Coordinates of C-alpha atoms (C1' of nucleotides) in Angstrom, one line a residue:
Chain A
M1 CA -1.6 20.0 -31.9
I2 CA -2.7 16.6 -33.2
P3 CA -6.4 16.2 -32.3
S4 CA -5.9 12.6 -31.1
A5 CA -3.2 13.7 -28.7
E6 CA -5.6 16.4 -27.4
R7 CA -8.2 13.8 -26.9
D8 CA -5.8 11.7 -24.9
M9 CA -5.0 14.7 -22.7
H10 CA -8.7 15.1 -22.0
R11 CA -9.0 11.4 -21.2
A12 CA -6.0 11.7 -18.8
Y13 CA -6.9 14.9 -17.0
G14 CA -10.6 15.6 -17.6
T15 CA -11.3 19.3 -16.9
H16 CA -8.0 19.9 -15.3
R17 CA -5.5 22.3 -17.0
V18 CA -3.0 20.7 -19.2
S19 CA 0.6 21.9 -19.0
N20 CA 3.7 20.7 -20.8
A21 CA 4.7 18.7 -17.8
R22 CA 1.3 17.0 -17.7
R23 CA 1.4 16.4 -21.4
A24 CA 4.7 14.7 -21.1
I25 CA 3.5 12.7 -18.1
A26 CA 0.4 11.3 -19.9
E27 CA 2.5 10.6 -22.9
A28 CA 5.1 8.7 -20.9
S29 CA 2.4 6.7 -19.1
A30 CA 1.1 5.5 -22.4
R31 CA 4.5 4.8 -23.8
I32 CA 5.7 2.6 -21.0
G33 CA 3.2 0.0 -22.0
C34 CA 3.2 -1.9 -18.7
A35 CA 2.9 -1.4 -15.0
F36 CA 5.0 1.4 -13.5
T37 CA 5.8 3.0 -10.3
V38 CA 5.8 6.8 -9.9
E39 CA 9.6 6.7 -9.9
D40 CA 9.6 4.7 -13.2
L41 CA 7.2 7.3 -14.6
H42 CA 9.3 10.2 -13.4
R43 CA 12.4 8.7 -15.1
S44 CA 10.5 8.3 -18.4
V45 CA 9.0 11.8 -18.2
T46 CA 12.4 13.5 -17.7
R47 CA 13.6 11.8 -20.9
I48 CA 10.8 13.5 -22.8
L49 CA 10.9 16.8 -20.8
P50 CA 13.9 17.3 -18.5
G51 CA 13.4 19.1 -15.3
V52 CA 10.0 17.9 -14.3
G53 CA 9.8 17.4 -10.5
L54 CA 8.8 14.2 -8.7
A55 CA 6.1 16.1 -6.9
T56 CA 4.6 17.1 -10.2
V57 CA 4.5 13.5 -11.3
Y58 CA 2.7 12.5 -8.0
R59 CA 0.2 15.3 -8.5
A60 CA -0.4 14.3 -12.1
V61 CA -0.8 10.7 -11.1
A62 CA -3.5 11.8 -8.6
A63 CA -5.3 13.7 -11.3
M64 CA -5.1 10.7 -13.7
L65 CA -6.4 8.4 -11.1
G66 CA -9.3 10.8 -10.6
T67 CA -10.3 10.5 -14.3
G68 CA -9.7 6.8 -14.4
Y69 CA -7.0 7.2 -17.1
I70 CA -4.7 5.1 -14.9
A71 CA -5.4 2.7 -12.1
C72 CA -3.4 1.2 -9.2
V73 CA -2.6 -2.4 -10.1
G74 CA -0.8 -3.5 -6.9
T75 CA 2.5 -2.7 -5.3
R76 CA 6.1 -3.7 -5.8
C77 CA 8.6 -3.4 -3.0
G78 CA 6.4 -1.0 -1.1
K79 CA 5.8 1.3 -4.1
A80 CA 2.4 1.6 -5.7
L81 CA 2.1 0.2 -9.2
Y82 CA 0.0 1.9 -11.8
A83 CA -1.1 1.1 -15.4
V84 CA -3.0 3.0 -18.1
C85 CA -6.5 1.8 -18.4
E86 CA -7.7 1.1 -22.0
G87 CA -11.4 1.7 -22.3
G88 CA -13.8 3.2 -19.9
A89 CA -15.8 0.0 -19.2
H90 CA -15.5 -1.7 -15.9
H91 CA -12.6 -4.1 -16.0
H92 CA -9.8 -5.7 -14.0
H93 CA -6.1 -6.2 -14.6
L94 CA -3.9 -9.2 -15.3
V95 CA -0.4 -8.3 -14.3
C96 CA 2.7 -10.2 -15.3
T97 CA 4.9 -10.6 -12.2
S98 CA 7.9 -11.0 -14.3
C99 CA 7.9 -8.2 -16.8
G100 CA 5.1 -6.0 -15.5
A101 CA 2.9 -6.3 -18.6
V102 CA -0.7 -5.4 -17.9
T103 CA -3.7 -6.8 -19.8
P104 CA -7.2 -5.4 -19.1
L105 CA -9.8 -8.0 -18.5
P106 CA -13.5 -7.2 -18.8
C107 CA -15.3 -7.9 -15.6
S108 CA -17.8 -10.7 -15.9
L109 CA -18.2 -11.4 -12.2
E110 CA -20.3 -8.4 -11.2
A111 CA -23.6 -10.3 -10.7
Q112 CA -21.9 -13.3 -9.2
L113 CA -20.0 -11.3 -6.6
A114 CA -23.1 -9.2 -5.7
T115 CA -25.0 -12.4 -5.1
S116 CA -22.3 -13.8 -2.8
A117 CA -22.2 -10.6 -0.9
R118 CA -25.9 -10.4 -0.5
R119 CA -26.0 -13.9 0.8
A120 CA -23.5 -12.8 3.5
G121 CA -25.7 -9.9 4.4
Y122 CA -23.7 -7.2 2.6
T123 CA -24.6 -4.6 0.1
L124 CA -21.8 -4.5 -2.3
T125 CA -20.4 -1.1 -3.2
S126 CA -17.2 -2.0 -5.0
H127 CA -14.8 -4.8 -5.6
E128 CA -11.2 -5.2 -6.6
V129 CA -9.8 -8.1 -8.6
T130 CA -6.2 -8.4 -9.6
L131 CA -4.8 -11.4 -11.3
Y132 CA -1.1 -12.1 -11.2
G133 CA 0.7 -14.5 -13.5
T134 CA 3.3 -14.9 -16.2
C135 CA 2.7 -13.6 -19.7
N136 CA 3.4 -15.7 -22.8
A137 CA 6.8 -14.0 -23.4
C138 CA 8.0 -14.5 -19.9
S139 CA 6.8 -18.1 -19.8
R140 CA 9.0 -18.7 -22.8
G141 CA 11.9 -17.2 -20.9
A142 CA 12.1 -13.8 -22.6
S143 CA 14.0 -11.0 -20.7
P144 CA 12.1 -10.4 -17.5
L145 CA 12.7 -7.3 -15.3
E146 CA 13.8 -8.0 -11.8
R147 CA 10.9 -8.7 -9.6
Chain B
M1 CA -2.2 -23.7 29.1
I2 CA -5.4 -24.5 27.5
P3 CA -4.8 -26.8 24.5
S4 CA -7.0 -24.9 22.1
A5 CA -5.1 -21.7 22.9
E6 CA -1.9 -23.5 22.1
R7 CA -3.3 -24.7 18.9
D8 CA -4.2 -21.1 18.0
M9 CA -0.6 -20.1 18.7
H10 CA 0.6 -22.7 16.3
R11 CA -1.8 -21.6 13.7
A12 CA -0.6 -18.0 14.2
Y13 CA 3.1 -18.5 14.3
G14 CA 3.8 -21.9 12.9
T15 CA 7.3 -23.0 13.9
H16 CA 8.3 -19.6 15.3
R17 CA 8.8 -19.2 19.0
V18 CA 5.9 -18.0 21.0
S19 CA 6.5 -15.3 23.6
N20 CA 4.1 -13.7 25.9
A21 CA 4.0 -10.7 23.6
R22 CA 3.2 -12.8 20.6
R23 CA 0.5 -14.7 22.6
A24 CA -1.1 -11.4 23.4
I25 CA -0.8 -10.2 19.8
A26 CA -2.5 -13.3 18.4
E27 CA -5.2 -13.1 21.0
A28 CA -5.8 -9.5 20.4
S29 CA -6.0 -10.1 16.6
A30 CA -8.7 -12.7 17.2
R31 CA -10.6 -10.6 19.7
I32 CA -10.9 -7.6 17.5
G33 CA -13.2 -9.4 15.2
C34 CA -12.9 -7.1 12.3
A35 CA -10.3 -5.5 10.0
F36 CA -7.5 -3.7 11.9
T37 CA -4.4 -1.6 11.3
V38 CA -1.1 -2.4 13.0
E39 CA -1.8 0.6 15.2
D40 CA -5.2 -0.7 16.2
L41 CA -3.7 -4.0 17.0
H42 CA -0.9 -2.4 19.1
R43 CA -3.5 -0.5 21.1
S44 CA -5.5 -3.7 21.7
V45 CA -2.4 -5.6 22.7
T46 CA -1.2 -3.1 25.2
R47 CA -4.5 -3.5 27.0
I48 CA -3.8 -7.2 27.4
L49 CA -0.1 -6.8 28.0
P50 CA 1.2 -3.3 28.6
G51 CA 4.7 -2.4 27.4
V52 CA 4.6 -4.3 24.1
G53 CA 6.5 -2.2 21.5
L54 CA 5.1 -1.2 18.1
A55 CA 8.1 -2.9 16.3
T56 CA 7.2 -6.1 18.0
V57 CA 3.7 -5.9 16.7
Y58 CA 5.0 -5.3 13.2
R59 CA 7.3 -8.3 13.5
A60 CA 4.5 -10.5 14.8
V61 CA 2.2 -9.3 12.0
A62 CA 4.9 -10.4 9.5
A63 CA 5.1 -13.8 11.1
M64 CA 1.3 -14.2 11.1
L65 CA 1.1 -13.2 7.5
G66 CA 3.7 -15.8 6.7
T67 CA 1.6 -18.6 8.2
G68 CA -1.6 -17.2 6.7
Y69 CA -3.2 -16.7 10.1
I70 CA -4.0 -13.1 9.1
A71 CA -4.2 -11.5 5.6
C72 CA -4.0 -8.0 4.2
V73 CA -7.5 -6.9 3.3
G74 CA -6.8 -3.5 1.9
T75 CA -5.7 -0.1 3.2
R76 CA -7.3 2.7 5.1
C77 CA -5.8 6.2 5.0
G78 CA -2.5 4.8 3.8
K79 CA -2.3 2.2 6.5
A80 CA -2.5 -1.5 5.7
L81 CA -5.6 -3.3 7.0
Y82 CA -5.4 -6.9 8.2
A83 CA -7.9 -9.5 9.3
V84 CA -7.7 -12.9 10.9
C85 CA -8.4 -15.7 8.3
E86 CA -10.9 -18.3 9.5
G87 CA -10.1 -21.7 7.8
G88 CA -7.1 -22.7 5.7
A89 CA -9.1 -23.0 2.5
H90 CA -8.6 -20.5 -0.3
H91 CA -11.0 -17.6 0.2
H92 CA -11.5 -13.9 -0.2
H93 CA -12.8 -11.2 2.1
L94 CA -15.9 -9.1 2.2
V95 CA -15.1 -5.9 4.1
C96 CA -17.6 -3.5 5.5
T97 CA -16.5 0.0 4.6
S98 CA -18.5 1.4 7.5
C99 CA -17.6 -0.7 10.6
G100 CA -14.7 -2.8 9.3
A101 CA -16.4 -6.1 9.7
V102 CA -14.8 -8.9 7.7
T103 CA -16.6 -11.9 6.3
P104 CA -14.6 -14.7 4.6
L105 CA -16.0 -15.8 1.3
P106 CA -15.0 -19.1 -0.2
C107 CA -13.4 -18.7 -3.7
S108 CA -15.6 -20.0 -6.4
L109 CA -13.8 -18.2 -9.2
E110 CA -10.6 -20.1 -9.5
A111 CA -11.4 -22.0 -12.7
Q112 CA -13.1 -19.0 -14.3
L113 CA -10.2 -16.7 -13.6
A114 CA -7.6 -19.2 -14.8
T115 CA -9.6 -19.6 -18.0
S116 CA -9.7 -15.8 -18.6
A117 CA -6.0 -15.5 -17.9
R118 CA -5.1 -18.4 -20.2
R119 CA -7.2 -16.8 -23.0
A120 CA -5.1 -13.6 -22.5
G121 CA -1.9 -15.7 -22.8
Y122 CA -1.1 -15.7 -19.1
T123 CA -0.4 -18.5 -16.7
L124 CA -2.1 -17.5 -13.5
T125 CA -0.1 -17.7 -10.3
S126 CA -2.3 -15.9 -7.9
H127 CA -5.2 -13.6 -7.6
E128 CA -6.6 -11.1 -5.2
V129 CA -10.3 -10.4 -4.8
T130 CA -11.6 -8.0 -2.2
L131 CA -15.2 -7.0 -2.0
Y132 CA -16.3 -3.8 -0.3
G133 CA -19.7 -3.1 0.9
T134 CA -22.0 -2.3 3.9
C135 CA -22.9 -5.0 6.3
N136 CA -26.4 -5.6 7.5
A137 CA -25.9 -3.8 10.8
C138 CA -24.5 -0.7 9.1
S139 CA -27.1 -0.7 6.4
R140 CA -29.6 -0.5 9.2
G141 CA -27.8 2.5 10.6
A142 CA -26.0 1.0 13.5
S143 CA -23.0 2.8 15.0
P144 CA -20.3 2.9 12.3
L145 CA -16.7 3.8 12.9
E146 CA -15.3 6.8 11.2
R147 CA -14.1 5.9 7.7
Chain C
dG1 C1' -6.6 38.5 -14.5
dT2 C1' -6.9 34.4 -11.8
dA3 C1' -7.3 29.7 -10.6
dG4 C1' -4.6 26.0 -11.0
dG5 C1' 0.1 23.9 -11.9
dT6 C1' 5.3 23.7 -11.1
dG7 C1' 9.7 23.0 -8.7
dC8 C1' 12.2 22.8 -4.8
dA9 C1' 12.9 21.5 -0.3
dA10 C1' 11.2 20.2 3.9
dA11 C1' 7.8 17.6 6.5
dG12 C1' 5.0 13.5 7.3
dG13 C1' 4.2 9.1 8.6
dA14 C1' 4.0 4.0 8.1
dT15 C1' 7.3 0.5 8.3
dT16 C1' 12.0 -1.4 9.0
dT17 C1' 16.3 -2.0 11.2
dG18 C1' 20.4 -2.0 14.6
dC19 C1' 21.6 -3.2 18.9
dT20 C1' 21.5 -5.0 23.5
dT21 C1' 19.1 -7.6 26.7
dA22 C1' 16.0 -11.4 27.9
dA23 C1' 13.5 -15.4 27.2
dA24 C1' 12.2 -20.0 24.4
dC25 C1' 13.4 -24.3 23.3
Chain D
dG1 C1' 23.6 -23.1 25.8
dT2 C1' 22.1 -21.2 21.6
dT3 C1' 19.0 -19.2 18.9
dT4 C1' 15.3 -16.1 18.4
dA5 C1' 12.3 -12.4 20.0
dA6 C1' 11.6 -7.9 22.6
dG7 C1' 12.1 -3.2 23.3
dC8 C1' 13.9 1.2 22.3
dA9 C1' 15.3 4.6 19.2
dA10 C1' 17.0 5.9 15.0
dA11 C1' 16.7 5.4 10.1
dT12 C1' 14.3 4.6 5.8
dC13 C1' 11.8 5.9 2.2
dC14 C1' 7.4 6.6 -0.3
dT15 C1' 4.4 10.3 -0.5
dT16 C1' 2.5 14.8 0.7
dT17 C1' 2.7 19.7 1.5
dG18 C1' 4.1 24.7 1.8
dC19 C1' 5.5 28.4 -0.7
dA20 C1' 6.8 31.6 -4.3
dC21 C1' 6.6 31.8 -9.1
dC22 C1' 4.7 30.8 -13.6
dT23 C1' 1.2 29.6 -17.1
dA24 C1' -3.1 27.9 -19.2
dC25 C1' -7.5 29.4 -20.0

DNA sequence: GTAGGTGCAAAGGATTTGCTTAAAC
DNA sequence: GTTTAAGCAAATCCTTTGCACCTAC
């Protein structure tokens, strides 16, 4: 086993056990390279390893959310959208509404938001910021997926 | 009919027709005073006007989302959470995770976020910011709802 | 050897939709 | 009068769960 691949598995699943199915699922997540639904992921996974069940993908997604390897970056047509998170540092996501590309954005608002919250009498525990826009390629008219 | 109440109905439903059910739904939304699920809203509405169906509430919620009278401020246990939006100006929401209180927060990040996005090669079309925390009352240990 | 993962199928549950009747405008 | 909403019930569909078997550790 290539060490870097093993490291990725640890990033994805933490102390959970790693099966062939989960290996394929983490690999497929990374390969997709943009925001994906569980269904998208399942389709990709079965190309790598046929026979993996949808429930298994859902369970692996839950595990990967737990470790922060992936994050929910919105919804599309009632389905949750996920994306692989690059580093471990606190960040947000910039999602292309045309092709689904996802770019991580370091969070520089922490102090500012906490101040606003405090002024309103709240003690901030967490915040969610998601930016939606069109990426360079899509702005130039490159093949977008259907929204 | 009290003029101010009529004005509220217009804010809630725009050019849609206003029935007794919808009047009760808009009124209940405003009375709740914090974040609510469709189910919560349905319960409140039937106290004002018994016999209103759940589907009617869902359809009214869709209409009120369309006019911006209410907005989605997150989810709780898989159910969408909504809150009445005060003014018309662009703002975000500060949600108390303990009691569900919602405080509108004027958006002061527009320029900053657009710049971050542009730097990443994106043309920003929209953004969502939701802050979660504990309100003053809950911090002091006042009766919280179950999470 | 055992806790944890898999696959399948069935259940769960929020939300939507079809249809007929009733009410707004 | 016509168009739009209500109410009911059934359908939809994403997601979760139960269970028996298998596998990573």
